[in-house]
Coordinates of C-alpha atoms in Angstrom, one line a residue:
M1 CA -151.9 176.4 98.3
T2 CA -153.6 173.0 98.1
L3 CA -156.1 172.4 95.3
T4 CA -159.6 171.7 96.6
A5 CA -163.0 171.8 95.0
E6 CA -163.7 175.0 97.0
T7 CA -160.6 176.9 95.9
L8 CA -161.1 176.1 92.2
A9 CA -164.8 176.0 91.7
D10 CA -166.5 178.9 90.0
R11 CA -168.9 179.7 87.1
S12 CA -167.3 177.3 84.7
A13 CA -165.5 174.5 86.7
T14 CA -168.0 172.5 88.8
P15 CA -166.8 171.4 92.3
R16 CA -166.9 167.7 91.4
A17 CA -165.0 168.2 88.1
A18 CA -162.4 170.3 89.8
D19 CA -161.8 167.8 92.5
T20 CA -161.7 164.9 90.1
N21 CA -159.1 166.6 87.9
A22 CA -157.1 167.6 90.9
R23 CA -156.9 164.0 92.0
I24 CA -155.9 162.8 88.5
L25 CA -153.2 165.4 88.3
R26 CA -151.7 164.4 91.7
A27 CA -151.9 160.7 90.9
R28 CA -150.2 161.1 87.5
F29 CA -147.6 163.4 88.8
R30 CA -146.7 161.1 91.7
R31 CA -146.6 158.1 89.4
L32 CA -144.1 160.0 87.2
Y33 CA -142.0 161.7 89.8
G34 CA -142.8 160.0 93.2
D35 CA -139.2 158.9 93.6
H36 CA -137.8 162.4 92.8
P37 CA -136.7 164.4 95.9
D38 CA -138.5 167.5 94.6
C39 CA -141.7 165.8 93.8
E40 CA -143.9 167.3 96.5
V41 CA -142.3 170.7 96.3
I42 CA -142.9 171.0 92.6
L43 CA -146.4 169.6 92.9
A44 CA -147.3 172.3 95.4
R45 CA -145.8 174.9 93.1
I46 CA -148.0 173.5 90.2
E47 CA -151.1 173.7 92.4
A48 CA -150.4 177.3 93.3
S49 CA -149.9 178.1 89.7
L50 CA -153.3 176.5 88.7
S51 CA -155.1 178.6 91.4
R52 CA -153.4 181.8 90.2
H53 CA -154.2 181.2 86.5
R54 CA -157.8 180.2 87.3
A55 CA -158.3 183.4 89.3
G56 CA -156.9 185.5 86.5
R57 CA -159.1 183.9 83.8
S58 CA -161.2 186.6 82.0
A59 CA -165.0 186.7 82.2
D60 CA -165.5 185.9 78.5
L61 CA -163.2 182.9 78.7
L62 CA -165.0 181.7 81.8
A63 CA -168.2 182.0 79.9
L64 CA -166.7 179.9 77.1
D65 CA -165.7 177.3 79.6
A66 CA -169.2 177.1 81.0
E67 CA -170.7 176.8 77.5
I68 CA -168.4 173.9 76.7
Q69 CA -169.0 172.2 80.0
A70 CA -172.8 172.4 79.4
Q71 CA -172.2 170.4 76.1
P72 CA -169.8 167.7 77.2
R73 CA -169.8 166.1 73.7
A74 CA -169.0 169.4 71.9
R75 CA -165.3 168.5 71.6
S76 CA -166.1 165.2 69.9
A77 CA -168.8 166.5 67.6
S78 CA -167.9 165.8 63.9
G79 CA -167.5 168.4 61.1
Q80 CA -165.7 171.2 62.9
S81 CA -163.5 172.4 60.0
V82 CA -159.9 173.2 60.9
Y83 CA -157.7 175.5 58.7
T84 CA -154.0 175.1 59.1
F85 CA -151.3 177.4 57.7
Y86 CA -148.1 179.3 58.3
V87 CA -149.0 182.9 59.3
D88 CA -146.3 184.5 57.2
R89 CA -147.2 182.3 54.1
F90 CA -150.9 183.0 54.5
A91 CA -151.2 186.7 55.5
T92 CA -147.7 188.1 56.4
D93 CA -148.5 188.7 60.1
L94 CA -151.2 188.5 62.8
A95 CA -152.8 191.7 61.8
G96 CA -153.0 190.5 58.2
L97 CA -154.4 187.2 59.4
A98 CA -157.2 189.1 61.3
A99 CA -157.9 191.0 58.1
R100 CA -158.6 187.7 56.3
A101 CA -161.3 186.7 58.7
D102 CA -164.0 187.1 56.1
Y103 CA -162.3 184.7 53.7
L104 CA -162.0 182.1 56.5
E105 CA -165.6 182.6 57.5
A106 CA -166.7 182.2 53.9
L107 CA -164.8 178.9 53.8
G108 CA -166.8 177.7 56.8
V109 CA -163.8 177.4 59.1
R110 CA -164.5 176.7 62.8
W111 CA -160.9 176.4 64.0
L112 CA -157.7 178.1 63.0
H113 CA -154.4 176.3 63.4
P114 CA -151.5 178.5 62.6
L115 CA -148.3 176.5 62.5
P116 CA -145.5 177.6 64.9
L117 CA -145.7 181.3 65.7
L118 CA -143.9 181.4 69.0
R119 CA -140.5 183.1 68.9
P120 CA -138.1 180.9 67.0
R121 CA -134.3 180.9 66.9
P122 CA -132.7 183.2 64.2
G123 CA -132.0 181.6 60.8
D124 CA -133.0 178.0 60.2
S125 CA -135.6 177.1 62.8
D126 CA -137.1 173.9 61.2
G127 CA -140.1 175.9 60.1
G128 CA -140.6 177.5 63.5
F129 CA -140.3 174.2 65.5
A130 CA -137.1 175.4 67.2
V131 CA -138.6 177.8 69.8
Q132 CA -136.4 180.3 71.5
D133 CA -139.1 181.8 73.8
Y134 CA -142.6 180.3 74.5
R135 CA -143.9 183.5 75.9
Q136 CA -143.2 185.7 72.9
I137 CA -144.5 185.7 69.3
D138 CA -142.1 185.6 66.3
P139 CA -141.4 189.4 66.0
R140 CA -141.9 189.1 62.2
L141 CA -145.6 188.2 62.9
G142 CA -146.5 190.5 65.9
D143 CA -146.6 190.2 69.6
M144 CA -148.6 188.7 72.4
D145 CA -151.1 191.6 72.4
G146 CA -151.7 190.9 68.7
L147 CA -152.3 187.2 69.5
E148 CA -154.8 188.0 72.2
A149 CA -156.5 190.5 69.9
L150 CA -156.7 187.8 67.2
T151 CA -158.1 185.1 69.5
T152 CA -160.7 187.6 70.8
A153 CA -161.8 188.7 67.3
M154 CA -162.0 185.1 66.0
R155 CA -163.9 184.0 69.1
G156 CA -166.5 186.6 68.2
R157 CA -167.0 184.8 64.9
G158 CA -167.3 181.4 66.4
I159 CA -163.7 180.4 65.4
G160 CA -161.2 179.0 68.0
V161 CA -157.4 179.3 67.7
I162 CA -155.2 176.3 68.1
L163 CA -151.5 176.8 68.7
D164 CA -148.5 174.5 68.1
V165 CA -146.6 173.9 71.3
V166 CA -143.3 172.3 70.7
C167 CA -143.1 170.3 73.9
N168 CA -140.3 167.9 73.1
H169 CA -137.5 170.3 72.6
T170 CA -136.3 173.9 72.6
A171 CA -133.9 175.9 70.4
R172 CA -130.4 175.8 71.8
E173 CA -130.8 179.6 72.0
H174 CA -133.6 179.3 74.5
A175 CA -132.8 180.9 77.9
W176 CA -132.9 177.5 79.6
A177 CA -130.3 176.1 77.2
Q178 CA -128.1 179.2 77.5
A179 CA -128.2 178.9 81.3
A180 CA -127.3 175.2 81.0
R181 CA -124.3 176.0 78.7
A182 CA -123.2 178.6 81.2
G183 CA -123.0 175.9 83.9
D184 CA -126.2 176.5 85.9
P185 CA -126.9 173.0 87.4
R186 CA -130.6 173.7 87.6
Y187 CA -130.9 174.2 83.9
R188 CA -128.4 171.6 82.9
D189 CA -130.9 169.1 84.2
Y190 CA -133.5 170.5 81.8
Y191 CA -131.7 168.7 79.0
I192 CA -130.0 165.3 78.4
T193 CA -126.3 165.2 78.0
V194 CA -124.4 161.9 77.5
E195 CA -120.7 162.3 78.3
D196 CA -119.3 158.9 77.2
P197 CA -119.2 158.3 73.4
D198 CA -119.7 154.6 74.0
D199 CA -123.0 155.4 75.8
V200 CA -124.1 157.5 72.9
A201 CA -123.4 154.6 70.6
R202 CA -125.5 152.3 72.8
W203 CA -128.4 154.7 72.8
E204 CA -128.2 155.1 69.0
T205 CA -128.5 151.4 68.4
D206 CA -132.2 151.5 69.3
L207 CA -133.1 154.9 68.0
I208 CA -134.7 155.7 64.6
D209 CA -133.4 158.7 62.7
V210 CA -136.1 161.3 61.9
F211 CA -134.0 163.1 59.3
P212 CA -131.3 160.6 58.3
D213 CA -130.1 162.7 55.3
T214 CA -130.1 166.2 56.7
A215 CA -129.6 165.5 60.4
P216 CA -128.4 161.9 61.0
G217 CA -128.2 160.6 64.6
S218 CA -129.9 161.8 67.8
F219 CA -127.0 163.4 69.6
T220 CA -124.9 166.6 69.0
P221 CA -121.6 167.3 70.7
D222 CA -121.5 170.5 72.7
A223 CA -118.3 171.5 74.5
E224 CA -120.1 173.8 77.0
M225 CA -122.4 170.9 78.1
G226 CA -119.4 168.5 78.4
G227 CA -120.7 165.8 76.1
H228 CA -123.4 165.0 73.6
V229 CA -126.7 166.7 73.9
W230 CA -129.8 164.7 72.9
T231 CA -131.2 166.2 69.6
T232 CA -133.8 163.9 68.1
F233 CA -134.5 166.3 65.2
Y234 CA -131.9 168.9 64.2
P235 CA -128.7 169.8 66.1
F236 CA -130.2 173.2 67.1
Q237 CA -133.2 171.5 68.7
W238 CA -132.4 170.2 72.2
D239 CA -134.6 167.6 73.7
L240 CA -136.1 168.4 77.1
N241 CA -135.5 166.1 80.0
Y242 CA -139.0 165.1 81.2
A243 CA -137.5 162.8 83.9
N244 CA -137.1 166.1 85.7
P245 CA -140.4 167.3 87.2
A246 CA -139.4 170.9 86.8
V247 CA -139.5 170.5 83.0
F248 CA -143.1 169.1 83.3
A249 CA -144.1 172.1 85.4
E250 CA -142.4 174.6 83.1
M251 CA -144.3 173.3 80.0
L252 CA -147.6 173.2 81.9
D253 CA -147.1 176.8 82.9
V254 CA -146.5 177.7 79.2
L255 CA -149.8 176.1 78.3
L256 CA -151.6 177.9 81.1
Y257 CA -150.1 181.2 80.1
L258 CA -151.3 180.8 76.5
T259 CA -154.8 179.8 77.6
G260 CA -154.9 183.2 79.3
K261 CA -154.3 184.8 75.9
G262 CA -157.4 183.2 74.6
V263 CA -155.9 180.1 72.9
Q264 CA -158.5 177.4 72.7
G265 CA -156.4 174.4 71.7
F266 CA -152.9 173.0 71.6
R267 CA -151.3 170.7 69.1
L268 CA -148.7 168.8 71.1
D269 CA -145.8 168.6 68.6
S270 CA -143.6 165.5 68.7
A271 CA -145.4 164.2 71.8
P272 CA -144.3 160.6 71.3
F273 CA -140.7 161.5 72.1
L274 CA -141.0 163.0 75.6
W275 CA -139.6 160.1 77.6
K276 CA -136.3 158.3 77.1
R277 CA -135.6 154.7 78.1
P278 CA -132.5 152.6 77.4
G279 CA -133.1 149.7 75.0
T280 CA -136.1 151.2 73.3
S281 CA -136.8 153.6 70.4
C282 CA -137.6 156.2 73.0
R283 CA -141.0 156.8 71.5
N284 CA -144.4 156.2 73.0
Q285 CA -143.2 155.2 76.4
P286 CA -145.9 154.8 79.1
E287 CA -144.7 157.9 80.8
V288 CA -145.6 160.0 77.7
Y289 CA -149.2 159.1 78.1
W290 CA -149.2 159.9 81.8
I291 CA -147.7 163.3 81.1
V292 CA -150.5 164.0 78.6
E293 CA -153.2 162.8 81.1
A294 CA -151.7 165.1 83.8
W295 CA -151.6 168.1 81.4
R296 CA -155.2 167.4 80.4
A297 CA -156.3 167.3 84.1
A298 CA -154.5 170.5 84.9
L299 CA -156.0 172.3 81.9
S300 CA -159.4 171.0 82.7
I301 CA -159.1 172.7 86.1
V302 CA -158.1 176.1 84.7
A303 CA -159.5 176.2 81.1
P304 CA -161.9 173.3 80.5
S305 CA -162.9 174.6 77.1
V306 CA -159.3 174.0 75.8
V307 CA -158.7 171.0 73.4
L308 CA -155.6 169.0 73.2
I309 CA -154.5 167.4 69.9
A310 CA -151.8 164.7 69.7
E311 CA -149.3 165.0 66.9
A312 CA -148.3 161.4 66.9
I313 CA -147.3 160.1 63.5
E314 CA -147.0 156.5 64.8
G315 CA -148.7 153.2 64.5
L316 CA -152.3 153.0 65.6
E317 CA -151.5 151.0 68.7
D318 CA -149.2 153.8 69.9
V319 CA -151.6 156.6 69.0
L320 CA -154.7 155.3 70.7
P321 CA -153.2 155.7 74.3
F322 CA -152.9 159.4 73.6
F323 CA -156.7 159.6 74.0
G324 CA -156.2 158.5 77.6
G325 CA -156.2 155.3 79.7
E326 CA -157.4 155.5 83.3
A327 CA -158.0 159.2 82.8
P328 CA -158.8 161.5 79.8
G329 CA -155.9 162.4 77.5
C330 CA -156.0 164.3 74.2
D331 CA -159.4 165.2 72.7
L332 CA -158.2 164.5 69.2
A333 CA -155.3 162.9 67.4
Y334 CA -154.1 163.1 63.8
S335 CA -155.5 160.2 61.8
N336 CA -152.3 159.7 60.0
G337 CA -152.9 156.1 59.0
V338 CA -156.2 156.8 57.3
M339 CA -154.7 159.9 55.5
T340 CA -151.8 157.9 54.1
A341 CA -154.0 155.0 53.2
L342 CA -156.3 157.2 51.2
W343 CA -153.4 158.3 49.0
G344 CA -152.4 154.6 48.6
A345 CA -156.0 153.7 47.6
L346 CA -156.1 156.6 45.1
A347 CA -152.8 155.4 43.5
D348 CA -154.1 151.9 43.1
G349 CA -157.7 152.8 42.1
E350 CA -158.8 150.3 44.8
A351 CA -160.2 150.9 48.3
A352 CA -158.6 147.9 50.2
I353 CA -155.9 149.7 52.1
A354 CA -158.2 152.6 53.1
T355 CA -160.9 150.2 54.2
K356 CA -158.4 148.4 56.4
L357 CA -157.2 151.6 58.1
I358 CA -160.7 153.1 58.6
A359 CA -161.7 149.8 60.3
A360 CA -158.6 150.1 62.6
A361 CA -159.4 153.7 63.4
A362 CA -162.8 152.7 64.8
A363 CA -160.9 151.5 67.9
R364 CA -160.8 155.1 69.2
P365 CA -162.6 155.6 72.6
D366 CA -165.9 157.4 73.1
G367 CA -165.6 161.1 73.8
A368 CA -162.4 161.4 71.7
N369 CA -162.1 161.9 68.0
W370 CA -159.8 161.9 65.0
L371 CA -158.4 164.9 63.2
N372 CA -158.9 163.8 59.6
Y373 CA -156.7 165.3 56.9
V374 CA -155.5 165.1 53.3
R375 CA -152.3 167.0 53.6
C376 CA -150.3 169.0 56.1
H377 CA -147.0 170.7 56.4
D378 CA -145.1 167.5 56.8
D379 CA -144.3 164.7 54.4
L380 CA -146.4 161.6 53.5
I381 CA -144.7 158.8 55.5
W382 CA -145.4 155.5 53.8
N383 CA -143.6 153.6 56.5
A384 CA -146.5 154.5 58.8
L385 CA -148.5 151.8 57.0
A386 CA -145.9 149.1 57.5
A387 CA -148.2 147.1 59.8
Y388 CA -151.0 147.1 57.3
A389 CA -149.4 146.7 53.9
P390 CA -146.4 144.7 52.5
P391 CA -143.1 146.5 51.6
E392 CA -143.8 146.2 47.9
D393 CA -147.0 148.2 48.3
L394 CA -145.3 150.9 50.3
A395 CA -142.5 151.1 47.6
R396 CA -145.0 151.2 44.8
W397 CA -147.0 154.1 46.3
S398 CA -143.7 156.0 47.1
R399 CA -142.7 155.7 43.4
F400 CA -146.1 156.6 42.2
Y401 CA -146.2 159.9 44.0
D402 CA -142.7 160.6 42.9
G403 CA -144.2 160.7 39.4
Q404 CA -142.8 157.4 38.2
G405 CA -144.5 154.8 36.0
G406 CA -147.1 156.8 34.2
S407 CA -148.4 158.4 37.4
F408 CA -150.7 161.4 37.4
A409 CA -148.8 162.8 40.5
N410 CA -146.2 165.6 40.7
G411 CA -144.8 164.9 44.1
R412 CA -141.2 164.5 45.2
A413 CA -139.5 161.7 47.1
F414 CA -138.2 162.6 50.6
Q415 CA -135.7 161.0 53.0
T416 CA -136.5 158.0 55.1
A417 CA -134.9 156.0 57.9
A418 CA -132.8 153.0 57.0
G419 CA -134.9 150.1 55.8
G420 CA -137.9 152.2 54.9
V421 CA -139.2 153.6 51.7
P422 CA -138.9 157.3 50.8
S423 CA -141.6 159.6 52.0
T424 CA -143.4 162.0 49.7
N425 CA -143.5 165.8 49.5
G426 CA -146.0 167.9 47.6
M427 CA -149.2 169.9 47.8
A428 CA -152.4 167.9 47.4
A429 CA -153.2 169.7 44.2
S430 CA -149.9 168.6 42.7
L431 CA -150.2 165.0 44.0
V432 CA -153.5 164.7 42.2
G433 CA -152.0 166.1 39.0
L434 CA -153.6 169.5 38.8
E435 CA -150.6 170.9 36.8
D436 CA -151.4 168.6 33.9
D437 CA -155.2 168.8 34.2
P438 CA -156.2 172.3 35.5
T439 CA -159.8 172.2 34.5
P440 CA -162.7 172.5 37.0
D441 CA -164.3 169.3 35.7
G442 CA -161.1 167.4 35.1
L443 CA -160.1 164.2 36.8
A444 CA -157.4 166.0 38.9
A445 CA -160.0 168.3 40.6
K446 CA -162.3 165.3 41.1
R447 CA -159.5 163.4 42.9
L448 CA -158.9 166.3 45.3
I449 CA -162.7 166.8 46.0
L450 CA -163.0 163.0 46.5
L451 CA -160.4 162.9 49.2
Y452 CA -161.9 165.9 51.0
A453 CA -165.4 164.4 50.7
I454 CA -164.2 161.3 52.4
I455 CA -162.5 163.0 55.4
H456 CA -165.6 165.2 55.9
G457 CA -167.8 162.1 56.0
L458 CA -165.6 160.3 58.6
D459 CA -166.2 160.8 62.3
G460 CA -164.0 163.5 63.5
W461 CA -162.8 167.0 62.6
P462 CA -161.8 167.7 59.0
L463 CA -158.6 169.7 58.4
I464 CA -158.0 171.9 55.3
Y465 CA -154.4 172.6 54.5
M466 CA -153.9 176.2 53.3
G467 CA -154.3 176.4 49.5
D468 CA -156.1 173.2 48.9
E469 CA -159.3 175.1 48.8
I470 CA -158.1 176.9 45.6
G471 CA -155.9 174.2 44.1
L472 CA -152.6 175.8 45.1
M473 CA -149.7 173.7 43.7
N474 CA -146.1 173.0 44.6
D475 CA -143.7 175.9 45.4
E476 CA -140.7 175.1 43.3
A477 CA -139.1 178.4 44.3
Y478 CA -138.2 177.1 47.7
A479 CA -135.0 175.7 46.3
D480 CA -133.8 179.3 45.6
D481 CA -133.9 180.2 49.2
P482 CA -130.8 179.1 51.2
L483 CA -132.8 178.8 54.4
R484 CA -135.4 176.5 52.9
A485 CA -133.5 174.7 50.2
V486 CA -132.1 172.1 52.6
D487 CA -135.6 170.8 53.5
G488 CA -137.7 169.4 50.7
R489 CA -140.9 169.8 52.7
W490 CA -140.9 173.5 51.7
L491 CA -142.1 172.2 48.4
H492 CA -145.6 172.1 50.0
R493 CA -145.3 175.2 52.1
P494 CA -146.1 177.8 49.5
T495 CA -147.1 181.5 49.9
M496 CA -150.8 182.0 49.6
D497 CA -151.7 183.2 46.1
W498 CA -154.4 185.8 46.8
N499 CA -154.8 186.7 43.2
R500 CA -155.7 183.1 42.6
A501 CA -157.9 183.1 45.7
Q502 CA -159.9 186.0 44.4
L503 CA -160.0 184.9 40.8
G504 CA -160.6 181.4 42.1
R505 CA -164.1 182.4 43.0
A506 CA -164.7 183.6 39.4
Q507 CA -167.5 181.5 37.8
G508 CA -166.2 178.4 36.1
S509 CA -162.6 178.4 37.4
V510 CA -161.0 175.4 39.0
G511 CA -160.4 177.5 42.1
Q512 CA -164.1 178.5 42.3
G513 CA -165.1 174.9 42.0
L514 CA -162.7 173.7 44.7
F515 CA -163.6 176.6 47.1
G516 CA -167.3 175.9 46.7
A517 CA -166.8 172.2 47.2
M518 CA -164.8 172.8 50.5
R519 CA -167.5 175.1 51.8
H520 CA -170.2 172.7 50.8
L521 CA -168.5 169.8 52.4
G522 CA -168.0 171.6 55.7
D523 CA -171.7 172.7 55.8
A524 CA -172.8 169.1 54.9
A525 CA -170.6 167.6 57.6
R526 CA -172.1 169.8 60.3
W527 CA -175.6 169.1 58.9
L528 CA -175.0 165.4 59.5
N529 CA -174.9 166.2 63.2
D530 CA -178.3 168.0 62.9
L531 CA -179.7 165.0 61.0
G532 CA -178.8 162.8 63.9
I533 CA -175.8 161.0 62.3
A534 CA -173.3 159.8 64.9
G535 CA -170.8 157.0 65.6
R536 CA -167.7 155.6 64.2
A537 CA -167.1 154.9 60.5
I538 CA -167.4 151.2 59.9
P539 CA -166.5 149.7 56.5
V540 CA -169.2 147.7 54.7
P541 CA -169.0 145.6 51.6
A542 CA -169.5 147.5 48.4
G543 CA -169.3 144.6 45.8
E544 CA -166.6 146.5 43.8
P545 CA -162.8 146.8 44.7
A546 CA -162.7 150.4 43.6
V547 CA -165.4 151.5 46.0
L548 CA -164.7 152.7 49.5
S549 CA -167.8 152.2 51.6
F550 CA -168.4 152.9 55.2
A551 CA -171.4 153.5 57.5
R552 CA -172.0 155.5 60.6
E553 CA -175.0 154.0 62.4
A554 CA -175.0 155.0 66.1
G555 CA -177.4 158.0 65.7
T556 CA -181.1 158.4 65.0
R557 CA -180.4 158.0 61.3
R558 CA -177.9 155.9 59.4
F559 CA -175.3 157.3 57.1
L560 CA -173.5 155.5 54.2
L561 CA -170.6 156.9 52.2
L562 CA -169.8 155.5 48.8
A563 CA -166.6 156.7 47.0
N564 CA -165.2 155.5 43.7
M565 CA -161.4 155.6 44.1
S566 CA -160.8 154.9 40.4
D567 CA -160.9 156.7 37.1
R568 CA -163.6 154.5 35.6
S569 CA -167.3 154.2 36.1
V570 CA -168.1 151.2 38.4
P571 CA -171.1 149.3 39.5
V572 CA -172.1 149.8 43.2
T573 CA -174.3 147.8 45.5
V574 CA -176.2 149.7 48.1
P575 CA -176.5 147.6 51.3
Q576 CA -179.8 146.4 52.6
G577 CA -181.4 149.0 54.7
Y578 CA -180.3 152.0 52.5
A579 CA -182.9 151.5 49.7
E580 CA -184.8 154.6 50.8
A581 CA -181.7 156.6 51.6
R582 CA -181.1 159.9 49.7
D583 CA -177.8 161.5 48.7
V584 CA -177.5 164.6 50.9
L585 CA -174.2 165.6 49.4
G586 CA -175.4 166.0 45.8
M587 CA -171.9 166.0 44.2
A588 CA -172.0 162.8 42.2
D589 CA -172.0 163.3 38.4
D590 CA -174.5 160.7 37.5
D591 CA -178.1 160.1 38.5
D592 CA -178.0 156.3 38.2
G593 CA -178.0 154.8 41.7
T594 CA -176.4 151.6 40.4
R595 CA -173.1 153.1 39.3
L596 CA -170.5 155.6 40.4
A597 CA -168.8 157.8 37.9
P598 CA -165.0 158.2 38.1
Y599 CA -164.0 159.7 41.6
A600 CA -167.7 160.2 42.5
V601 CA -168.9 160.3 46.1
R602 CA -172.3 159.9 47.6
W603 CA -173.5 160.5 51.2
L604 CA -176.6 158.4 51.7
V605 CA -178.8 159.2 54.7
T606 CA -181.9 157.2 55.7
P607 CA -185.2 158.8 56.4

């Protein structure tokens, strides 16, 4: 079946939009695969799949599509709080997660992002990022009916569900890999096997190890495959061959299948690695962006309410194209540079590096936005700031969060590629020193609230990492579990402490203070939209090195954030034009507009 406006238009996809997206999909697909002998056959198969999935979309999802299409800027509106977690660490399984909906609603969550929950390989699965079956749920967590029930229940509360889709690689136990090992030529071309060891060595010359200590190199010998299989991450994670159009089609069909289960967003895991080219690092090749644009167009035909998030922990110049070039790409991307820079600024007690990265992040296109965060399930990668800070700064920050040199932090150094500085592991509460200062009004709690107040004030969606809202600290017990002990990132992947979560809301506790602050920040960030605050965060001079200051001035009112990154009271100069502005956040400790207390934050909004 050929895609036309008539075959795809209905209550939620306008004829013009459907036709435009169909043209984009065809153009990107042919740009990628026009020289492949199966190009047109597979394109026709994709078009038939889109029509089939569109026809099968439920009435309530079609209504959601229509609602989003009627508000074209809904995806890029700021303040849509995202909560991210491992299901088994948070609530045991999907049924338990649904039972915690009141807690999530009380926190003010608008989006749930469970980390990988599709069926992983047995044993070590890199935290679920080695997928054995994209169409099944990890049996420890539930099944697809349970996922659909969860998405339906959460949608009724105004909460969307975002899933991780590990699009770069599968587990070697995946049915495709098993068929390839058995000699099926169709599936052997789903992966990349290099037969000559000299060719492997030539590829490796330009590649950068992701896990140089625990999984050095990017190839793994496999006798059944007759050579070395490309494995960017761990030996049990086989990179897919996106030079084969059938792989593109397979992954698109996975996305379409999951949208039918009510999934409203996808985090495209390891997206920069999708295309391999000799003589390069095999990251962020032009074809990667074309693939994302093609997926976006296809999803916009079937499920226009679905959001795409680029997980690209790369330099800004490589992240920006994920938002799209000649056509739309991802709706959001992780603002990794700003996140890392905020930790650097906190270590120094000076705002310079954060100011520099916030200014750079303003290069995002209209209609797209940043996913702003303080911590996530991965390590803090200082090397990501190499284009913005000298090596001695990176090394100093790395040492600081490893607890060296009188630091307040209780983090742990992690592995790094040759020539870089060690990354950092640790929960946010531990990195700000809550173990040594566990009081609700202490400097550690103020540091954590400071960081979250900044990301809620930036343009974009703020992300809360599970446990930060109650000050959950490092999980030292990970080292006693053989399946987790080999990966230091499990230090900051603890089990939710529900006793602390309940007690945390007891009056006067540090958990109560943090939970209340997170809820207040989410409400305040959404209120900024109602007040007419819009536009990118643009740094403005503050007259004091410790003060981070940025404005958002594209709306009907102007907004100015002032944040003291230091542990001392500092003078602050309010720029001209904000003399009559009032603090709508109300979280600063002092009432003197000429100074900021240690780690204090103000959100000033003009009348």
